Coordinates of C-alpha atoms in Angstrom, one line a residue:
X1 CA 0.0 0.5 13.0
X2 CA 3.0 -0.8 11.2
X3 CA 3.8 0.8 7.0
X4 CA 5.5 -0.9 4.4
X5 CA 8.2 1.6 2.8
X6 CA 9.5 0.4 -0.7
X7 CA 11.4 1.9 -3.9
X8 CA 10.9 0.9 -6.9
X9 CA 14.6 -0.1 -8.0
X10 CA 13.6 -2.2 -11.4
X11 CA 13.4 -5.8 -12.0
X12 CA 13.7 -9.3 -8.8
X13 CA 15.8 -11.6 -9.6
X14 CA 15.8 -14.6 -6.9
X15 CA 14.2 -17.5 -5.6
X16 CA 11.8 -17.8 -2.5
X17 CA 9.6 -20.0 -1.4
X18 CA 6.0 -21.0 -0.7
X19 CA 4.6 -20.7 2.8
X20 CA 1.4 -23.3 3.1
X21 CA -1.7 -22.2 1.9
X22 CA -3.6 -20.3 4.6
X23 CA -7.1 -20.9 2.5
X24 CA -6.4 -24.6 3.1
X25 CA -4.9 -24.3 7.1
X26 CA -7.9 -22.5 8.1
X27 CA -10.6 -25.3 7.5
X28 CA -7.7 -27.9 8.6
X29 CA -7.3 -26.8 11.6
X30 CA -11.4 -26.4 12.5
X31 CA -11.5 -29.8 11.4
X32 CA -9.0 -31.0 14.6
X33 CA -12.7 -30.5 16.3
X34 CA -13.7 -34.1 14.7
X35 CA -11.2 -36.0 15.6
X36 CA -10.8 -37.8 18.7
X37 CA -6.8 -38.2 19.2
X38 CA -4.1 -35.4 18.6
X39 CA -4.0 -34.1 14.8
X40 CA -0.4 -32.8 13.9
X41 CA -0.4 -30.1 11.2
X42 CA 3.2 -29.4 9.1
X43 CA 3.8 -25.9 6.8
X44 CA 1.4 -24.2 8.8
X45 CA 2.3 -20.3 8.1
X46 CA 2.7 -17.8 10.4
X47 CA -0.2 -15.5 9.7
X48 CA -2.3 -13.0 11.9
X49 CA -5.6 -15.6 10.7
X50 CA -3.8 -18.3 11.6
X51 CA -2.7 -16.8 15.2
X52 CA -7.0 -15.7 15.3
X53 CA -7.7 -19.6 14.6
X54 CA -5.6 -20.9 17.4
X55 CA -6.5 -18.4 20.0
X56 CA -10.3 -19.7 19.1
X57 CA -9.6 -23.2 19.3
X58 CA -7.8 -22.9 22.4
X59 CA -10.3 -20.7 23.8
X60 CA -12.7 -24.0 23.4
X61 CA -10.4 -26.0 25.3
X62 CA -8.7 -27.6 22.2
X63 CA -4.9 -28.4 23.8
X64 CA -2.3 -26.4 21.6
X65 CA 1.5 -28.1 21.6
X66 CA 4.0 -25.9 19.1
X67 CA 6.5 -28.1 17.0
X68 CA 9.1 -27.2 15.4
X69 CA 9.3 -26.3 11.3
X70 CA 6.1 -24.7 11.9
X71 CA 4.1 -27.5 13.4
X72 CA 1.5 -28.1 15.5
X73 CA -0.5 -30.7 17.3
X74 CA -3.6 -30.0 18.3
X75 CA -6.4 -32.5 20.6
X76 CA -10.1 -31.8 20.8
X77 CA -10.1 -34.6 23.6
X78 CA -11.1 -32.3 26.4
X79 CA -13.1 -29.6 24.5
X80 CA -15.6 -27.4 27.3
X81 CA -17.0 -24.5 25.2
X82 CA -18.7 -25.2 21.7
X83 CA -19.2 -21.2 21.2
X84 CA -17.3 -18.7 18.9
X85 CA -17.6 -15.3 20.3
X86 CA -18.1 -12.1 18.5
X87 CA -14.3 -10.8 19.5
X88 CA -12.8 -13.2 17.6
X89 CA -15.8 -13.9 14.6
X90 CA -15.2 -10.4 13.6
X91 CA -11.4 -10.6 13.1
X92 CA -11.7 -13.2 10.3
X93 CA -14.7 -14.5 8.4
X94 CA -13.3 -18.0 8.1
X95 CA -14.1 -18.3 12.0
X96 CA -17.6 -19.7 10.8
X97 CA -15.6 -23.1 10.1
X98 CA -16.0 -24.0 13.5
X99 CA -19.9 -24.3 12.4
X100 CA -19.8 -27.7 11.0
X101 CA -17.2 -29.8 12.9
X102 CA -19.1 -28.9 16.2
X103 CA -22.4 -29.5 15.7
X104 CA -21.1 -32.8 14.2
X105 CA -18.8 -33.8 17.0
X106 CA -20.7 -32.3 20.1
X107 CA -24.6 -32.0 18.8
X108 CA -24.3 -28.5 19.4
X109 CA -23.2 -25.2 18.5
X110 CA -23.2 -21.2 19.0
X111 CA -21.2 -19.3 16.6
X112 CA -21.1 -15.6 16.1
X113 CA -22.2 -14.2 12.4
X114 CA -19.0 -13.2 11.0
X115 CA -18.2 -9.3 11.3
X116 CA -20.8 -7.1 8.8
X117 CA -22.5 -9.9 7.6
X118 CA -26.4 -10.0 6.9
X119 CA -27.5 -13.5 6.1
X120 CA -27.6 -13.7 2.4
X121 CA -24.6 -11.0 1.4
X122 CA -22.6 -13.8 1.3
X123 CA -23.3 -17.1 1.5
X124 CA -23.5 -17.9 5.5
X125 CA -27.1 -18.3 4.4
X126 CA -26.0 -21.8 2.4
X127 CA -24.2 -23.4 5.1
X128 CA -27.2 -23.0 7.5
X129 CA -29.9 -24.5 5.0
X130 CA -27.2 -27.3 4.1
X131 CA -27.1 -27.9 8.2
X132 CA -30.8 -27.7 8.3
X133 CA -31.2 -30.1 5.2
X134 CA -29.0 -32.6 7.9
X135 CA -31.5 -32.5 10.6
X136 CA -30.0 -29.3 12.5
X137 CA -32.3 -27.1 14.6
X138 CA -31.1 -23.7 13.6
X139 CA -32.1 -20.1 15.0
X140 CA -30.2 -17.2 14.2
X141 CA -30.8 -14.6 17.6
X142 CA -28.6 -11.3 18.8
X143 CA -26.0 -12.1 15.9
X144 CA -25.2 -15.8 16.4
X145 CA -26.2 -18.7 14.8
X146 CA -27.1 -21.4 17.7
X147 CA -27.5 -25.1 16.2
X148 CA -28.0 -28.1 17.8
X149 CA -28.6 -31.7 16.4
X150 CA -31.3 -33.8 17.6
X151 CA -30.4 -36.9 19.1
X152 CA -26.4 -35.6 19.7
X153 CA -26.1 -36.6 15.7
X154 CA -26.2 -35.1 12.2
X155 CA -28.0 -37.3 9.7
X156 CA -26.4 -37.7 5.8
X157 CA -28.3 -35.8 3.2
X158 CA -28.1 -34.3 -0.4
X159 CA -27.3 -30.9 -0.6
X160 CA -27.4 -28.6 -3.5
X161 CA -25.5 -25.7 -3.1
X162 CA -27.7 -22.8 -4.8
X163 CA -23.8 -20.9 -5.5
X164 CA -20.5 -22.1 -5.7
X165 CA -19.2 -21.3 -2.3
X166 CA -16.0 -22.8 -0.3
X167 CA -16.5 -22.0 3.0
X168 CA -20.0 -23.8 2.7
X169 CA -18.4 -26.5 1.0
X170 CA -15.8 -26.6 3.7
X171 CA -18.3 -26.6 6.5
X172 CA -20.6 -29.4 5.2
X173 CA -17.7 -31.5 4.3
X174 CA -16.8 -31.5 7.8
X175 CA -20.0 -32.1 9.0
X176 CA -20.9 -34.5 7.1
X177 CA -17.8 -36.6 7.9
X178 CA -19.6 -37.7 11.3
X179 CA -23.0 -37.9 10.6
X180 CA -25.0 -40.9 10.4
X181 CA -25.1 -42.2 6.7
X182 CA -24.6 -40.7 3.5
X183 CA -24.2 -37.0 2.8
X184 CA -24.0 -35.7 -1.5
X185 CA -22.9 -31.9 -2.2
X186 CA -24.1 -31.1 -5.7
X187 CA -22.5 -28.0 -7.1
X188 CA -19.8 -28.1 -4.7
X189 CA -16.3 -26.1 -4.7
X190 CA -13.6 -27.4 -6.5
X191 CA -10.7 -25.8 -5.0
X192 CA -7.4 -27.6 -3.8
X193 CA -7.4 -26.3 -0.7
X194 CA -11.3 -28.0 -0.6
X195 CA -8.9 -31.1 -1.9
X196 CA -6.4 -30.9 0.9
X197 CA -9.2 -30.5 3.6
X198 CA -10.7 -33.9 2.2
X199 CA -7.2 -36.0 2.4
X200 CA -6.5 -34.7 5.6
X201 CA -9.7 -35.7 6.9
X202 CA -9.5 -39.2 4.8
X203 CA -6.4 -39.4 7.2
X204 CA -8.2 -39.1 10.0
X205 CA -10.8 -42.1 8.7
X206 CA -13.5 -40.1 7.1
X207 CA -15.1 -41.8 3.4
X208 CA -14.6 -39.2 1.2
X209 CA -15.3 -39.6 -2.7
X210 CA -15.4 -36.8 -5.8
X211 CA -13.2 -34.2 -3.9
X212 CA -12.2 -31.9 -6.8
X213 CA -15.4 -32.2 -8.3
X214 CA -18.5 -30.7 -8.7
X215 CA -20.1 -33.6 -6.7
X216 CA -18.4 -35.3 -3.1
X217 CA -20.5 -37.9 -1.6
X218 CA -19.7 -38.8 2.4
X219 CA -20.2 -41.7 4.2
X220 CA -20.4 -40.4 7.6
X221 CA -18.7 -42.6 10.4
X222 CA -19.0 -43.0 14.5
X223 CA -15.9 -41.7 14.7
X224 CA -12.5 -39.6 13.7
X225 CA -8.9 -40.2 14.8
X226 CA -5.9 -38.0 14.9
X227 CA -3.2 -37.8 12.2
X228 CA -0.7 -36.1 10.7
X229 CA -1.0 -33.5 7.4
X230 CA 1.4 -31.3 5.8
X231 CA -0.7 -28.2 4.5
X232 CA -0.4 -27.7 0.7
X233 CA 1.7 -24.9 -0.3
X234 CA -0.3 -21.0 -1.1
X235 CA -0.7 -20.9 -5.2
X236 CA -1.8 -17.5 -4.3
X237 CA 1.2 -16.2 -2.4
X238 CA 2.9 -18.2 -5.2
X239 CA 1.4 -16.5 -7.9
X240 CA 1.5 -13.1 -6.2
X241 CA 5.5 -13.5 -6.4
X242 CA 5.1 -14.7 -10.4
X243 CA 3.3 -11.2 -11.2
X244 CA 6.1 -9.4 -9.2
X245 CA 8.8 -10.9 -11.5
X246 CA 6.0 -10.0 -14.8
X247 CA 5.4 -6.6 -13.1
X248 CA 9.0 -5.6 -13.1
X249 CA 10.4 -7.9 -15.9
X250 CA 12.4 -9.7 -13.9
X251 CA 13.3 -13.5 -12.9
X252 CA 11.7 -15.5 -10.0
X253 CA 11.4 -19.0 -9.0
X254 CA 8.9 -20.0 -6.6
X255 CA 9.9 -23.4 -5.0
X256 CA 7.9 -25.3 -2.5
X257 CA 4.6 -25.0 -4.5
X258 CA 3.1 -26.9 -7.2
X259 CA 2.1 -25.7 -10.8
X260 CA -0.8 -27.7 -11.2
X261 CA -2.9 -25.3 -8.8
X262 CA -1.5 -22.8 -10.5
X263 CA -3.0 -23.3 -14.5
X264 CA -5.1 -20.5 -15.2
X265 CA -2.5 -18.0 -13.2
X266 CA 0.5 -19.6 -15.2
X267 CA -1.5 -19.2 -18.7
X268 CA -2.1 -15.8 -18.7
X269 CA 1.4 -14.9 -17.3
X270 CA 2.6 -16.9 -20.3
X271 CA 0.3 -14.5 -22.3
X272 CA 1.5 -11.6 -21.1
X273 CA 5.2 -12.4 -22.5
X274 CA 6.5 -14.4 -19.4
X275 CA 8.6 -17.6 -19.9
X276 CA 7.2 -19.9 -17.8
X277 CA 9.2 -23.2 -16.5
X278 CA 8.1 -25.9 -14.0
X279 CA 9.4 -28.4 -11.9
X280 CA 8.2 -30.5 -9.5
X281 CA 7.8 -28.3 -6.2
X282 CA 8.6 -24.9 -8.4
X283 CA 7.7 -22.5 -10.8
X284 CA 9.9 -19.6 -12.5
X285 CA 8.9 -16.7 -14.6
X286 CA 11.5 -14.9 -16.4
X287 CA 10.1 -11.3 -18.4
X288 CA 14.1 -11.6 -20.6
X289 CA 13.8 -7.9 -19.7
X290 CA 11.0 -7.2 -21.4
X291 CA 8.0 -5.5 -20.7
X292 CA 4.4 -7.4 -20.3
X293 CA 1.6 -7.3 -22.2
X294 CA -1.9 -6.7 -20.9
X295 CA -3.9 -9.3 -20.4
X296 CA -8.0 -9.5 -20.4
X297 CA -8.9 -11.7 -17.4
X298 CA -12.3 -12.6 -15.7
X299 CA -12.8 -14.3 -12.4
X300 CA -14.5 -17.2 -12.0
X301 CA -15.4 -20.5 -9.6
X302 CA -11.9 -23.5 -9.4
X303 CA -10.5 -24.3 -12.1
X304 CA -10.8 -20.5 -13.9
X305 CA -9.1 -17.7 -13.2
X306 CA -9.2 -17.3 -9.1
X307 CA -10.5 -14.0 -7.4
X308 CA -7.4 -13.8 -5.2
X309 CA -5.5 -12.9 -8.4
X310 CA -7.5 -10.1 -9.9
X311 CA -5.7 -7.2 -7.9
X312 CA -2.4 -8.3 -8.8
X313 CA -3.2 -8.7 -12.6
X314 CA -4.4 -5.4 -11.9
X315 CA -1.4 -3.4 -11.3
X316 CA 0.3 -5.7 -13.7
X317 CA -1.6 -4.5 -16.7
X318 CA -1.2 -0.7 -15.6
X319 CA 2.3 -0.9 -16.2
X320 CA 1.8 -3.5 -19.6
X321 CA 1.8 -2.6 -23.0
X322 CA -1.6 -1.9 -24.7
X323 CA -5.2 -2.3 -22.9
X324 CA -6.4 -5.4 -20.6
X325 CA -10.0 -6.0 -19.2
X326 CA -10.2 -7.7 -15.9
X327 CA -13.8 -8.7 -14.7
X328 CA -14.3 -9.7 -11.4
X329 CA -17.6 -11.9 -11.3
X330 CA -17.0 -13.2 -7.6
X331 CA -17.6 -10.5 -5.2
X332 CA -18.9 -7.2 -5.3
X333 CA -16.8 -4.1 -4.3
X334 CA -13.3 -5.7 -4.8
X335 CA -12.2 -2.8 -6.7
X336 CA -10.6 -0.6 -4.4
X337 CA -7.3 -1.0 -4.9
X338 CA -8.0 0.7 -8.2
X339 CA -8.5 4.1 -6.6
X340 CA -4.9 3.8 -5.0
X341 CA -3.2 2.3 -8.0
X342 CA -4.4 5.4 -10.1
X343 CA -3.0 7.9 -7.2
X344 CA 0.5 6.5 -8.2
X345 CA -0.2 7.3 -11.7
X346 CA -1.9 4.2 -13.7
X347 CA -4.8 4.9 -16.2
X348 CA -7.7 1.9 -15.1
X349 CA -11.2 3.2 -15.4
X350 CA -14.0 1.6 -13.6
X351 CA -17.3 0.2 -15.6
X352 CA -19.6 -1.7 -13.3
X353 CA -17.7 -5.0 -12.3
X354 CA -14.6 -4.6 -14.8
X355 CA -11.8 -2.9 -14.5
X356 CA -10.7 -1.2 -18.0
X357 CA -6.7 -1.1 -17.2
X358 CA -4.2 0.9 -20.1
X359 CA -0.7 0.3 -18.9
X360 CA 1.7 3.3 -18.6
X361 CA 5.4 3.0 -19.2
X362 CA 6.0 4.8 -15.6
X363 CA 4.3 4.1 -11.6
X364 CA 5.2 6.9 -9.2
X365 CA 5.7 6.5 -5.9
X366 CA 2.9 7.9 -3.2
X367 CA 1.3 7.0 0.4
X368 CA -1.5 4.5 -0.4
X369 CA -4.0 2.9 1.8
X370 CA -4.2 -0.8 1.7
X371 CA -8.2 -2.2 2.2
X372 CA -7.9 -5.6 2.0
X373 CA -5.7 -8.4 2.2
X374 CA -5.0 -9.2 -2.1
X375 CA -5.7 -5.3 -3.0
X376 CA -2.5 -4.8 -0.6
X377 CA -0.2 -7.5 -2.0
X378 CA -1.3 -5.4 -5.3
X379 CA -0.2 -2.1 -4.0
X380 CA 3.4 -3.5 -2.7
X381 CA 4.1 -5.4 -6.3
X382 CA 3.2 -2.2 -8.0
X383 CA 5.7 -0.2 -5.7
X384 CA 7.9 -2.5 -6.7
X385 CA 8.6 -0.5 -10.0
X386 CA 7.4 3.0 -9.5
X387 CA 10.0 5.8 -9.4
X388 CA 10.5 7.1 -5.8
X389 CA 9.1 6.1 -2.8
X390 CA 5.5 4.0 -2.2
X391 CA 4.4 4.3 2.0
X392 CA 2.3 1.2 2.0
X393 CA -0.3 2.2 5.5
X394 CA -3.0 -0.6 7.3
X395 CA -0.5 -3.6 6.4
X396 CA -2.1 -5.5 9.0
X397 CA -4.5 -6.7 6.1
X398 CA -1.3 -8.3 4.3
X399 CA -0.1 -10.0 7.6
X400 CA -3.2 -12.0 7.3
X401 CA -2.1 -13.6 4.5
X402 CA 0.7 -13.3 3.7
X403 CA 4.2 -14.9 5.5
X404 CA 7.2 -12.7 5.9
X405 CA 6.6 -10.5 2.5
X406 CA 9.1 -8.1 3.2
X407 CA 11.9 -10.4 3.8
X408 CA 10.6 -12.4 0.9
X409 CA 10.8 -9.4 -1.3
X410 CA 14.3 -8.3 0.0
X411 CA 15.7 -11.7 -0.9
X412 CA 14.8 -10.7 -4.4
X413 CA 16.2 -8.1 -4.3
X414 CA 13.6 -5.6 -3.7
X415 CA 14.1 -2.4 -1.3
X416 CA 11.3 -2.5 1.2
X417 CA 11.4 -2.0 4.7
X418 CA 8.6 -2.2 7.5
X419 CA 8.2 0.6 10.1
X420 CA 6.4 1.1 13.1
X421 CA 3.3 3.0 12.8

């Protein structure tokens, strides 16, 4: 299993650039199922999830074909198997995408309940009562969920979504985009990457209306073509980078991204002392040297403050001046990066769901174990400016999401090498 090794050697100073978002690639490519004609995808990253997501597809019969640039083209013409097995389910949650794109396309599906989920402990439980709302027969047996559609075809519906939740946005959104008439989400997800799924599948001929809004009403139609998408660049990679520069008061400019995803990340980095200047595909935060200032921050549904962020804030404010609260209202248990972050010295103390963080002038380096994908982009920004060395072990979480960080990081001038495990 490979480490990360890094020293802290003070403040980046560089520019790198976005990869495409993997939140919005994901969906994307599970919606290739819909169409009938090959789907080209640009600024796909390369990602362990994204690798998982092919090997699926392909597994159904989708026809891969690798382009340069990091494209791809994939057709669902001559798809044989409308089941997602266990093997794969487990590796990535997102895997229940496929849900909604083959019930609508093929009347039928059998997809394994993503890895340690009980219905209900997240919201799996919403995008099978949205499916059910549409006419689906649903049974959940031996950990799958097996769904057909009477007649071979989904029928439009209103759906209110109980909880904000993306994936069951996602998966209804697709679904909806074949079925037969008109399908309402109230209380939908307001995400980009829920926005970038809709124009991609508008592209492929789907009626889309009130993406980026609580509310998107689909007129479901016979059928979907292939087209051709660029994925939208990864605000959080992007801001991951901006807190790195905060972090260790340096200068960064992200380019190939967009701000405007960005507006509740940019504000508080802008609170905490950073000078923030945009363009139109890039964003740079310069600290002038200076150290930040902690920061209270409190997750929350597109457009607030986004859950993917909250580790990285994190291990900013331990090395800030004064005291910042983070709350993370989202998911439960998404605090264990804060047991490693204190083992290389910072002062955050745990009440319930926040995180009470008192920055110290000095990080020390130490082997740390990374437990999920964000808390380990955490772990590696705050070993960006402890004194010594930080062994980073279980970086296979950050490969998931997160494109060549050490090269990235190197560009800027950071000292961090990957070894073999």
């Amino acid at each position: 299993m490979d480490k990360l090794i890094i020293t802290g050697n003070g403040p980046l100073d560089g520019e790198v650039w976005a990869s495409g978002a993997k939140n919005s690639a994901l969906p994307i490519l599970c919606s290739s199922l819909l169409a009938q004609g090959p789907v080209t995808l640009g600024n796909l990253p390369h990602l362990q999830d994204i690798t998982t997501s092919l090997e699926l597809l392909g597994r159904m019969g989708v026809d891969l074909v690798m382009g340069d640039k990091m494209a791809i083209q994939l057709d669902a013409s001559h798809v044989t198997e409308c089941h997602a097995p266990y093997d794969l389910v487990k590796k990535m949650r997102a895997s229940i995408l496929v849900l909604g794109p083959l019930l609508a396309r093929f009347g039928k599906a059998d997809v394994s309940l993503p890895g340690g989920c009980a219905i209900g402990s997240r919201p799996v439980d919403l995008h099978i009562r949205g499916l059910q709302a549409m006419g689906a027969d649903i049974s959940v047996e031996n950990g799958y969920i097996r769904a057909t559609a009477p007649g071979g075809r989904l029928k439009g519906a209103t759906v209110f979504f109980d909880v904000v939740t993306v994936t069951g946005t996602e998966n209804l959104l697709m679904a909806a985009a074949l079925a037969e008439g008109t399908t309402v989400l109230e209380n939908a997800a307001k995400e980009p990457e829920i926005v970038d799924l809709a124009e991609c599948l508008i592209k492929m001929g789907a009626r889309i209306r009130g993406h980026g809004t609580d509310t998107i009403t689909i007129e479901g139609v016979e059928r979907l073509h292939g087209c051709y998408h660029d994925i939208m660049p990864d605000r959080i990679e992007t801001g991951t980078f901006l807190v790195a520069a905060a972090l260790t008061r340096g200068r960064v400019r992200v380019r190939r991204t967009r701000a405007d995803i960005l507006e509740a990340v940019l504000a508080k980095l802008e609170e905490a002392g950073g000078h923030v200047t945009t363009g139109d595909d890039w964003i740079e935060l310069d600290m002038k040297g200076h150290r930040p200032k902690a920061v209270n921050v409190r997750t929350a549904p597109y457009p607030a403050f986004p859950t993917d962020m909250q580790a990285q804030f994190v291990a900013m404010n331990a090395v800030a001046e004064g005291t910042g609260r983070v709350v993370e209202t989202i998911f439960e248990n998404r605090f264990m990066h804060v047991q490693e972050l204190n083992r290389m010295g910072a002062n955050i103390a745990l009440e319930g769901n926040t995180a009470v963080v008192t920055g110290v002038e000095k990080l020390s380096g130490a082997p740390v174990m990374a437990t999920d994908l964000r808390a380990s982009a955490s772990l590696v920004v705050a070993a960006m400016i402890a004194e010594g060395e930080t062994l980073v072990d279980r970086i296979y979480h950050i490969d998931r999401g997160y494109e060549c960080i050490e090269e990235k990081l190197q560009l800027l001038g950071g000292k961090i090498r990957r070894v073999p495990g």
